[in-house]
Short mmCIF file of N, CA, C and O in Angstrom, two decimals:
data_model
loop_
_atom_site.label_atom_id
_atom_site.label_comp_id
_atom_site.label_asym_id
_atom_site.label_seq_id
_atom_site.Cartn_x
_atom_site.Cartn_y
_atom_site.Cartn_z
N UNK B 1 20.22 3.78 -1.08
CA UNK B 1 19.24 3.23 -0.14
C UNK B 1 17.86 3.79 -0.45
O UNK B 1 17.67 4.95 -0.80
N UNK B 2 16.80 2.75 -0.26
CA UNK B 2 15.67 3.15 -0.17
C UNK B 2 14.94 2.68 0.88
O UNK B 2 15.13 1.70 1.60
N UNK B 3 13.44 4.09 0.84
CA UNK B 3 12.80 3.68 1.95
C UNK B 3 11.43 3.51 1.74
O UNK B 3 11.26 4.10 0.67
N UNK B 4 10.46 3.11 2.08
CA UNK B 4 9.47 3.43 2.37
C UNK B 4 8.26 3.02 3.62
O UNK B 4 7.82 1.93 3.97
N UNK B 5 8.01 4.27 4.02
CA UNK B 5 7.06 4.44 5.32
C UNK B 5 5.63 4.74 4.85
O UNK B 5 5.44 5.34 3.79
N UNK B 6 4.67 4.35 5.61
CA UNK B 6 3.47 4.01 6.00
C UNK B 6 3.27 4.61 6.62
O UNK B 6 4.14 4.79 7.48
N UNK B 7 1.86 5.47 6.72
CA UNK B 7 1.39 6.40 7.77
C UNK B 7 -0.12 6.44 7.21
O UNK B 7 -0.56 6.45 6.06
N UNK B 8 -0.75 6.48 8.49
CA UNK B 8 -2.25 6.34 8.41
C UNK B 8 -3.52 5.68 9.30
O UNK B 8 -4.68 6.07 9.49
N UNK B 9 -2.63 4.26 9.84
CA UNK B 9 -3.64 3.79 10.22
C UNK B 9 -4.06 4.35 11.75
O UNK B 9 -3.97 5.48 12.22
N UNK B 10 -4.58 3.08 12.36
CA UNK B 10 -5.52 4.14 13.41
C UNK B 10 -6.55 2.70 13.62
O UNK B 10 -6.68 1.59 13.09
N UNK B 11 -7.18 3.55 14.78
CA UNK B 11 -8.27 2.65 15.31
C UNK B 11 -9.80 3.31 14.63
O UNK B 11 -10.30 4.34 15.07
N UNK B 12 -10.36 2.56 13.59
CA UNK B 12 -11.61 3.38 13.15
C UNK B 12 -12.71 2.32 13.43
O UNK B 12 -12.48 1.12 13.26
N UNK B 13 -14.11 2.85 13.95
CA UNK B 13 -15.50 2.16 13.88
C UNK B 13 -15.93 1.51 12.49
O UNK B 13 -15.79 2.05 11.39
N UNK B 14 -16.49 0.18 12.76
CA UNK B 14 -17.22 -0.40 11.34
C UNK B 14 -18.10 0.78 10.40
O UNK B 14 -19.09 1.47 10.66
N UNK B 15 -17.33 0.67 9.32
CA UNK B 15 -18.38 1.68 7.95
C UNK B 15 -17.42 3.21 8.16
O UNK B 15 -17.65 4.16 7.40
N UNK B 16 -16.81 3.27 8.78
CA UNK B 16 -15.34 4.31 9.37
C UNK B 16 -14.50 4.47 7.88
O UNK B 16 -14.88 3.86 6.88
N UNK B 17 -13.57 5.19 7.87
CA UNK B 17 -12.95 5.22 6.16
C UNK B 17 -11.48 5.97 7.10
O UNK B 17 -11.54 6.62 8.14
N UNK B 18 -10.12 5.57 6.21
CA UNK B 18 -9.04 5.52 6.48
C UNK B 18 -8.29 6.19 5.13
O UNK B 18 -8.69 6.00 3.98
N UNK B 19 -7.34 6.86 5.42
CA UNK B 19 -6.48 6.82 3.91
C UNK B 19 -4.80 6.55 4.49
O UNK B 19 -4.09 7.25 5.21
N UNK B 20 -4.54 5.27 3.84
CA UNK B 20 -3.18 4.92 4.05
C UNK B 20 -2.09 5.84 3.06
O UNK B 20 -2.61 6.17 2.00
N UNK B 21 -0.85 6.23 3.23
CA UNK B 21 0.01 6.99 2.72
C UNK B 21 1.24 6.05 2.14
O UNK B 21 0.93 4.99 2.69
N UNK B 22 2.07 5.85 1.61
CA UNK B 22 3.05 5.19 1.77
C UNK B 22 4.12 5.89 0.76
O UNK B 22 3.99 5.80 -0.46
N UNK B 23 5.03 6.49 1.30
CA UNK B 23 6.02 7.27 0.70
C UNK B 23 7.45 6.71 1.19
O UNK B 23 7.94 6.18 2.18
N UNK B 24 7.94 7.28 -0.45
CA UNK B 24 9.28 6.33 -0.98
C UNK B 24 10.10 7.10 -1.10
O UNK B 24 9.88 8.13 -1.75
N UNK B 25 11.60 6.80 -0.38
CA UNK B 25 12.31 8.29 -0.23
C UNK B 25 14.01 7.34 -0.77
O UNK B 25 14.18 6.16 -0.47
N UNK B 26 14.60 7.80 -1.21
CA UNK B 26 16.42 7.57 -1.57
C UNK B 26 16.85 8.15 -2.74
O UNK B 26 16.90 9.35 -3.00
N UNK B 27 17.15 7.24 -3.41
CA UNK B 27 17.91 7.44 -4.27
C UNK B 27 17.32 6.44 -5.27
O UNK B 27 17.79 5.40 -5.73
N UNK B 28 16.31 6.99 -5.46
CA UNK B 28 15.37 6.58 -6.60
C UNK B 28 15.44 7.10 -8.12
O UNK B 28 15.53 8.31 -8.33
N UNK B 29 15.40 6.15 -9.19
CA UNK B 29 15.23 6.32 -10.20
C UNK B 29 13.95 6.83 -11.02
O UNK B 29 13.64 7.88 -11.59
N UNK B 30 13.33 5.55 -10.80
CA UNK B 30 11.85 5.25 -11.05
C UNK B 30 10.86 4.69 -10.51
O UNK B 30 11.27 3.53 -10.46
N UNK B 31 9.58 4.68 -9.96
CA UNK B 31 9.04 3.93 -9.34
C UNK B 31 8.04 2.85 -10.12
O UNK B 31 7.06 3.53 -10.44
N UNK B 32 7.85 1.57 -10.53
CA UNK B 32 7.14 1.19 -11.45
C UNK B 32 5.58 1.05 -11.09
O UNK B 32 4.79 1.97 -11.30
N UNK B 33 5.15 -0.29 -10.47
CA UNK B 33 4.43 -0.71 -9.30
C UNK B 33 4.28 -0.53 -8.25
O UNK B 33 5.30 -0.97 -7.72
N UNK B 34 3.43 -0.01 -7.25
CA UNK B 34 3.14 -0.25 -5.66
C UNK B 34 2.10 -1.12 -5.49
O UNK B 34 1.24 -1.49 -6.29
N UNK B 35 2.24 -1.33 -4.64
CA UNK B 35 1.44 -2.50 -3.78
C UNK B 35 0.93 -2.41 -2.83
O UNK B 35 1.87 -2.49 -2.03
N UNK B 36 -0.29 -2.26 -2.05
CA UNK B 36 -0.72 -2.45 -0.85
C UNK B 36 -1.14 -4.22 -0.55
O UNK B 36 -1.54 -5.06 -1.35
N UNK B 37 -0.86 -4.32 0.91
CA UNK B 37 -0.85 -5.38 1.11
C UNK B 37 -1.41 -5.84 2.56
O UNK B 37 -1.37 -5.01 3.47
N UNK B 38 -1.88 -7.04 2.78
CA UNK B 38 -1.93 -6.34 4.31
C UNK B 38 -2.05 -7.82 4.93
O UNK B 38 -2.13 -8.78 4.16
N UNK B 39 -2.07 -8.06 6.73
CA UNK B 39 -1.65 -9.19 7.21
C UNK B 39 -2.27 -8.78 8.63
O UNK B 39 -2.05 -7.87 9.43
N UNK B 40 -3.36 -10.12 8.55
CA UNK B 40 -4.37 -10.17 9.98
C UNK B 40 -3.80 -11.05 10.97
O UNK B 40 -3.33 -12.01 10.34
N UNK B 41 -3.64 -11.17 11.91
CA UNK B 41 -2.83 -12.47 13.16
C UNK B 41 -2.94 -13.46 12.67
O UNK B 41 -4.08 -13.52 12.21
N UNK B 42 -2.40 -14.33 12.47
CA UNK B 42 -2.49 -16.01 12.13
C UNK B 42 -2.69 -15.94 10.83
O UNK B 42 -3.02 -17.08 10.49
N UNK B 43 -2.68 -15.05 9.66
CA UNK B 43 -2.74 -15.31 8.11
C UNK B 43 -1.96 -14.78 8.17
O UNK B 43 -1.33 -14.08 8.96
N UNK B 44 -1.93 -15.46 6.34
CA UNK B 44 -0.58 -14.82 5.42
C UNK B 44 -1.55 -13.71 5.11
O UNK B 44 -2.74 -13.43 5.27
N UNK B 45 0.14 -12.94 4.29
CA UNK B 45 0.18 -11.81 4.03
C UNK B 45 -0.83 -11.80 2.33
O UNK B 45 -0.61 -12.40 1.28
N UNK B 46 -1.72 -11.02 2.65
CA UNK B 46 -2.43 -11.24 1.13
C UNK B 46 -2.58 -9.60 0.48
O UNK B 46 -2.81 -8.59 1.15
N UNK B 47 -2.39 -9.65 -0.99
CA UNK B 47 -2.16 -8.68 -1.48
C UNK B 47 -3.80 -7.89 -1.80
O UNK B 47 -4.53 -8.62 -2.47
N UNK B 48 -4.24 -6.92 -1.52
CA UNK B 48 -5.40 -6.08 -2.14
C UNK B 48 -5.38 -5.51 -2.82
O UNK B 48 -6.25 -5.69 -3.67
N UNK B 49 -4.26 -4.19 -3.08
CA UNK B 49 -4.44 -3.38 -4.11
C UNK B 49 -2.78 -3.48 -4.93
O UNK B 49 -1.77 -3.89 -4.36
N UNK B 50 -2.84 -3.07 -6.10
CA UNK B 50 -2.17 -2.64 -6.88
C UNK B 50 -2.19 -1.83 -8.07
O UNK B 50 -3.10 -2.13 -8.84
N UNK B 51 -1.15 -0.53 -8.59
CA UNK B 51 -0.84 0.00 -8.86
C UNK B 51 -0.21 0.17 -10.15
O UNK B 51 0.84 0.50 -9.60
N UNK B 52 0.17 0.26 -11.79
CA UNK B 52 0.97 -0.02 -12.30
C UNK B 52 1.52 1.49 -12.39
O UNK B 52 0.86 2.37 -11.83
N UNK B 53 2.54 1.77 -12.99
CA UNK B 53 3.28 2.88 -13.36
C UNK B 53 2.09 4.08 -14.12
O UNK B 53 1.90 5.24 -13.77
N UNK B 54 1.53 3.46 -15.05
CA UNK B 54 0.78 4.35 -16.18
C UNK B 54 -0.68 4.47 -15.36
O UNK B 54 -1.65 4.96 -15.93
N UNK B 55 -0.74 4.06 -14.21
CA UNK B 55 -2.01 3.98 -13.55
C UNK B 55 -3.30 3.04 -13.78
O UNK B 55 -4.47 3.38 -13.94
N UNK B 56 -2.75 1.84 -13.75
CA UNK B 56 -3.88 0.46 -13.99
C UNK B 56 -4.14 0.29 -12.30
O UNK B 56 -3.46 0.90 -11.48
N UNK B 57 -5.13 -0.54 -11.98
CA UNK B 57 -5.43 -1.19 -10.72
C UNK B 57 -6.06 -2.27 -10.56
O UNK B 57 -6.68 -2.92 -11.40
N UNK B 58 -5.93 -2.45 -9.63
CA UNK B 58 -6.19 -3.53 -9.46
C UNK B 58 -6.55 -4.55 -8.12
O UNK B 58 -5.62 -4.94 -7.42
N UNK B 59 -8.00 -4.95 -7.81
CA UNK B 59 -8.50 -5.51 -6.37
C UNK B 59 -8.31 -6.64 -5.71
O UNK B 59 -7.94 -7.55 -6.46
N UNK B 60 -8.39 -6.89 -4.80
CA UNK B 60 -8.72 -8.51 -4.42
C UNK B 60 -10.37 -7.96 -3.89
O UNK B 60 -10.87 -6.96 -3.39
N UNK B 61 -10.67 -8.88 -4.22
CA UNK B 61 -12.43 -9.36 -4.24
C UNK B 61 -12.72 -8.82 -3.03
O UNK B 61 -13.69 -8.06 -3.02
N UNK B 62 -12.06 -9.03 -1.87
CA UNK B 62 -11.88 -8.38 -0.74
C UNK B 62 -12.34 -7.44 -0.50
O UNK B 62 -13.30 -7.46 0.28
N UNK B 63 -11.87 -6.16 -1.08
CA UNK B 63 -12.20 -4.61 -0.53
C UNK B 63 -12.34 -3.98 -1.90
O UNK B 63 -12.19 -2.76 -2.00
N UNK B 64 -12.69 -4.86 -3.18
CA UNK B 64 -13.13 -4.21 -4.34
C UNK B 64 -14.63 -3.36 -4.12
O UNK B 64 -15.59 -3.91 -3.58
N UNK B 65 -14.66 -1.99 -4.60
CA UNK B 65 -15.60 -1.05 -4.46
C UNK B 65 -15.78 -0.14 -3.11
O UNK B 65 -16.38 0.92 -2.97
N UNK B 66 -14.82 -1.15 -1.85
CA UNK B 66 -14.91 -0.28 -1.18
C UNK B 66 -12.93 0.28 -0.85
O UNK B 66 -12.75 0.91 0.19
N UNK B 67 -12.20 0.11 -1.36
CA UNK B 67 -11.12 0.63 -1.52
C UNK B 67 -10.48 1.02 -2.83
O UNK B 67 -10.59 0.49 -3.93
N UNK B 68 -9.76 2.08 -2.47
CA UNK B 68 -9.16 3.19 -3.85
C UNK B 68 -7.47 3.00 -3.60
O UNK B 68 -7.00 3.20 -2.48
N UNK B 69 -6.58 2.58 -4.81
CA UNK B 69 -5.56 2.49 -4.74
C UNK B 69 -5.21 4.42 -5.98
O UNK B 69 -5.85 4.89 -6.92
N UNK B 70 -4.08 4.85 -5.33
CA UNK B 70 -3.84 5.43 -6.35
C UNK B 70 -2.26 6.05 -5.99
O UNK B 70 -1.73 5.55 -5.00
N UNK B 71 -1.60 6.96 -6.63
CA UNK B 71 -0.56 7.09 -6.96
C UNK B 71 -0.12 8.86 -7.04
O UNK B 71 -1.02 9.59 -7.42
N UNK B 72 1.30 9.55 -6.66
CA UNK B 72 1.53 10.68 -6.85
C UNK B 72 2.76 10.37 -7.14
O UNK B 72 3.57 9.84 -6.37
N UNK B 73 3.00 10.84 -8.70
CA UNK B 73 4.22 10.19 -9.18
C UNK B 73 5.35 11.59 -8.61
O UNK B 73 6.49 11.52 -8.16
N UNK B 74 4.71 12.51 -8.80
CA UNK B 74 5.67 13.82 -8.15
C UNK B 74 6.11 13.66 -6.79
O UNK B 74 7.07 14.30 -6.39
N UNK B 75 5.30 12.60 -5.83
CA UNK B 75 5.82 12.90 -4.32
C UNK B 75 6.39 11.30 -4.13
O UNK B 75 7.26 11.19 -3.27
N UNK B 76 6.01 10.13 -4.78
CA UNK B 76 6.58 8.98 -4.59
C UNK B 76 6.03 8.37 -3.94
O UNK B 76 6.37 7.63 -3.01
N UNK B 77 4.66 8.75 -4.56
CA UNK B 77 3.58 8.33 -2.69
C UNK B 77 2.05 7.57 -3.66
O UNK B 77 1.46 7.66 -4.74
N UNK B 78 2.03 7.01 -2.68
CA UNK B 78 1.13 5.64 -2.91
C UNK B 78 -0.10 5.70 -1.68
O UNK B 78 0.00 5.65 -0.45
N UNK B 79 -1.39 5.83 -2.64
CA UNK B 79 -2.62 6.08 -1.21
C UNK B 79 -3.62 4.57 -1.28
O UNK B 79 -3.97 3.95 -2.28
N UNK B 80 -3.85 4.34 -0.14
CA UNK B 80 -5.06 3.63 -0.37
C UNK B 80 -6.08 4.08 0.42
O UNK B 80 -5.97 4.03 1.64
N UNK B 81 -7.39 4.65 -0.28
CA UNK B 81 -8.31 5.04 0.88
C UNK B 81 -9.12 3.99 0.66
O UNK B 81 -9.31 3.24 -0.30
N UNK B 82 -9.73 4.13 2.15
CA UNK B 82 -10.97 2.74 2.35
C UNK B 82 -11.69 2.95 3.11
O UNK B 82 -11.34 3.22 4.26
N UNK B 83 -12.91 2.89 2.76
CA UNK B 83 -14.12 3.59 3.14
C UNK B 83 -14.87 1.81 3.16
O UNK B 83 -14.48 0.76 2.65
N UNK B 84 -16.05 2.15 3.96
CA UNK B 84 -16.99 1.06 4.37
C UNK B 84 -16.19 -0.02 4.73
O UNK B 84 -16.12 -1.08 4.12
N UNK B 85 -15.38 0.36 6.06
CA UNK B 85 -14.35 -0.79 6.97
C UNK B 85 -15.43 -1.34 7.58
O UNK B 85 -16.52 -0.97 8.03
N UNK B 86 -14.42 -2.99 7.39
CA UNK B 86 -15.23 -4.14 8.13
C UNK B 86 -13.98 -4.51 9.16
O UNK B 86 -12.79 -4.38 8.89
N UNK B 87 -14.51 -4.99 10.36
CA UNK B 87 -13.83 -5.78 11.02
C UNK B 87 -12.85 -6.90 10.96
O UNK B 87 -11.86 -7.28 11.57
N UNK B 88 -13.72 -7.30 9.77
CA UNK B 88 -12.06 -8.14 8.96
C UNK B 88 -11.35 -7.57 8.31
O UNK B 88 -10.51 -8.31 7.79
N UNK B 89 -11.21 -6.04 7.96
CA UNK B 89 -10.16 -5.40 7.91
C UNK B 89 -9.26 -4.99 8.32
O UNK B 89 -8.56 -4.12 7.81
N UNK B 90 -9.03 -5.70 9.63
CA UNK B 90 -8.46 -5.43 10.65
C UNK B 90 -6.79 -6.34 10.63
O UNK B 90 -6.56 -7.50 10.97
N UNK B 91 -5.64 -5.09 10.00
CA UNK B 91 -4.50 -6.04 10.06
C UNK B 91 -3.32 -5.27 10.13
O UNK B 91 -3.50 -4.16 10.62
N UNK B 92 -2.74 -5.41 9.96
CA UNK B 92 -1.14 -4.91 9.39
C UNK B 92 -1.11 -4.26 8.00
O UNK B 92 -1.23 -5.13 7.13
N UNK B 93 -1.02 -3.23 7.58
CA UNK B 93 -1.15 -3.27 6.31
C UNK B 93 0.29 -2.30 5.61
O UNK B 93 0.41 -1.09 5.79
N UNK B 94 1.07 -2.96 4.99
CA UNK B 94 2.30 -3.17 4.28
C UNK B 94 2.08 -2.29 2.86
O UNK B 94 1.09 -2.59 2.19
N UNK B 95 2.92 -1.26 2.41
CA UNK B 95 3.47 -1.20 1.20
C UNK B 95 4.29 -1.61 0.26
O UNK B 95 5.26 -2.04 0.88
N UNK B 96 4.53 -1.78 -1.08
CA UNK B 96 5.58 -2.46 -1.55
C UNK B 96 5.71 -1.91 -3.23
O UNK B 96 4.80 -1.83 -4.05
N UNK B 97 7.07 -1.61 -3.38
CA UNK B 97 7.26 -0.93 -4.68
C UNK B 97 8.04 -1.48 -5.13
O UNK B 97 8.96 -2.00 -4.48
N UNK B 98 7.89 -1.55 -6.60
CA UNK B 98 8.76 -2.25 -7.63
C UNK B 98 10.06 -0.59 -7.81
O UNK B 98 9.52 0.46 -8.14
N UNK B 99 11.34 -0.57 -7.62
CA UNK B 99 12.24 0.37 -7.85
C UNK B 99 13.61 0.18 -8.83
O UNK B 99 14.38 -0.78 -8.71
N UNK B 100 13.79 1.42 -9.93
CA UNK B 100 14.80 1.23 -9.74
C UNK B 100 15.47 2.14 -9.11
O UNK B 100 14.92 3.23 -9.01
N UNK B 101 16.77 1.99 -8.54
CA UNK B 101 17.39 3.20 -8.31
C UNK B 101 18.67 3.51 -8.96
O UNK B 101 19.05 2.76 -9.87
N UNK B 102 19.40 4.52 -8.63
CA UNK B 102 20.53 5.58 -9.31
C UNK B 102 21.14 4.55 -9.63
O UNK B 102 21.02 4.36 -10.84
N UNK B 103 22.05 3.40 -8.87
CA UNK B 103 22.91 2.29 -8.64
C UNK B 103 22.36 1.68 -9.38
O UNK B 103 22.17 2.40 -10.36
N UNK B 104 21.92 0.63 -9.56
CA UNK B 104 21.33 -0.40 -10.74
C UNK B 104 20.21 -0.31 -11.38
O UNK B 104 19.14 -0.25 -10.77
N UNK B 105 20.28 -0.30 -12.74
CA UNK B 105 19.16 -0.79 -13.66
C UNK B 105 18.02 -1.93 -14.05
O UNK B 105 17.38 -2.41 -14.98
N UNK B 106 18.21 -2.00 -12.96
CA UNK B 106 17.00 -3.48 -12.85
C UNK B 106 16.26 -2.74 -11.35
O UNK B 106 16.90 -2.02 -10.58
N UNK B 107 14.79 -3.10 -11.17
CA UNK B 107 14.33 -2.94 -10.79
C UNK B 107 13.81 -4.10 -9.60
O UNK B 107 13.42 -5.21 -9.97
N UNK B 108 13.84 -3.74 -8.14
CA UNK B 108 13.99 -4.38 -6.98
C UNK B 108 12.96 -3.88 -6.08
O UNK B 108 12.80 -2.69 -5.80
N UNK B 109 12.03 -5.22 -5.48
CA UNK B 109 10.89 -4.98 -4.84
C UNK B 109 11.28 -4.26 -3.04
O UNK B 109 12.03 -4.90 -2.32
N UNK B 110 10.76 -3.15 -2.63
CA UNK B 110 11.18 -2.42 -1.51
C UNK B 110 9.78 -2.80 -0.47
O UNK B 110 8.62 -2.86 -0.88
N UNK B 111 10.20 -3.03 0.89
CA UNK B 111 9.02 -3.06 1.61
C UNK B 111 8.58 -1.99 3.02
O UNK B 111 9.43 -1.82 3.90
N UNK B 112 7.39 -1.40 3.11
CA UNK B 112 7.65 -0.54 4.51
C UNK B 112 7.42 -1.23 5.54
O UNK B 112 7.30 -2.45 5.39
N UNK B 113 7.30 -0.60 6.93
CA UNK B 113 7.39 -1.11 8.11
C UNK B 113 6.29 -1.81 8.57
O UNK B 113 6.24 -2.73 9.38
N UNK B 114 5.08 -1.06 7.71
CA UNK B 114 3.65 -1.65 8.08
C UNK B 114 3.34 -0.02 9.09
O UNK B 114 4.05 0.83 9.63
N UNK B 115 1.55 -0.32 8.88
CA UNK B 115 1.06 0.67 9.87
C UNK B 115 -0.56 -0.64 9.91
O UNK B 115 -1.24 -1.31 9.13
N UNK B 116 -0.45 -0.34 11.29
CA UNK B 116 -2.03 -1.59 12.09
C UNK B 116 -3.34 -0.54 11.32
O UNK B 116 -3.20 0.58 10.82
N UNK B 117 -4.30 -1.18 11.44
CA UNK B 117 -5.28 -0.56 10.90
C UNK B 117 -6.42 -1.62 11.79
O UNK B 117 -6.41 -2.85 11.76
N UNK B 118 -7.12 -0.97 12.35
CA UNK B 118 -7.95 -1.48 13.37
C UNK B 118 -9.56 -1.64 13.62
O UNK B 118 -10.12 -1.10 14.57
N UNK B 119 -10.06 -2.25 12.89
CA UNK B 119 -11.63 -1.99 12.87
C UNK B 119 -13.07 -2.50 14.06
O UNK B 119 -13.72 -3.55 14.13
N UNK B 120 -13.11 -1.70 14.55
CA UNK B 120 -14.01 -2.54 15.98
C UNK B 120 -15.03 -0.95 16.76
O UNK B 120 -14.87 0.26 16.90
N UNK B 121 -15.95 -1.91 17.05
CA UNK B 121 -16.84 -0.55 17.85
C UNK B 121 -16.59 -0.48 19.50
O UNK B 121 -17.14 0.40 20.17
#
């Protein structure tokens, strides 16, 4: 079994800065990809940041320059900090890792619970 939880968000003021956590706990092999992702009321779920194994990244136009994706391959943990929040940043925001684990050799996308992230004065 695998897990991963989200911890971070919060209610912050416009131009406010956040750092999301998202840590991956079982019976893990390898972790390849993470993903941050995130989901405002009435939209789909749209992807912002990503992660590759060797440390590539990657934005949506969105929160490029003002968000940092990055990675702790020792703890299994996946950050996104984001600095200069806008009000349309305001959503659900989801982790997601490409895994393999102990049990099979193919690698299977894992999702966390979500943590709200809230932007308003």
């Amino acid at each position: 079994q695998v897990q991963l939880v989200e911890s971070g968000g919060g209610l912050v003021q416009p131009g406010g800065s956040l750092r999301l956590s998202c840590v991956s706990s079982g019976s893990i092999f390898r972790i390849y990809s993470m993903t941050w992702y995130r989901q405002a009321p009435g939209k789909q779920r749209e992807l912002i940041a990503h992660i590759t194994g060797s440390g590539s990244t990657a934005y949506a136009d969105s929160v490029k320059g003002r968000f940092t994706i990055s990675r702790d391959n020792t703890r299994n943990t996946a950050y996104l900090q984001m600095d200069s929040l806008k009000p349309e940043d305001t959503a659900v925001y989801y982790c997601n890792a490409a895994i393999i684990t102990m049990s099979s050799p193919n690698p299977s996308n894992y999702w966390g619970q979500g943590t709200q992230v809230t932007v308003s004065a």
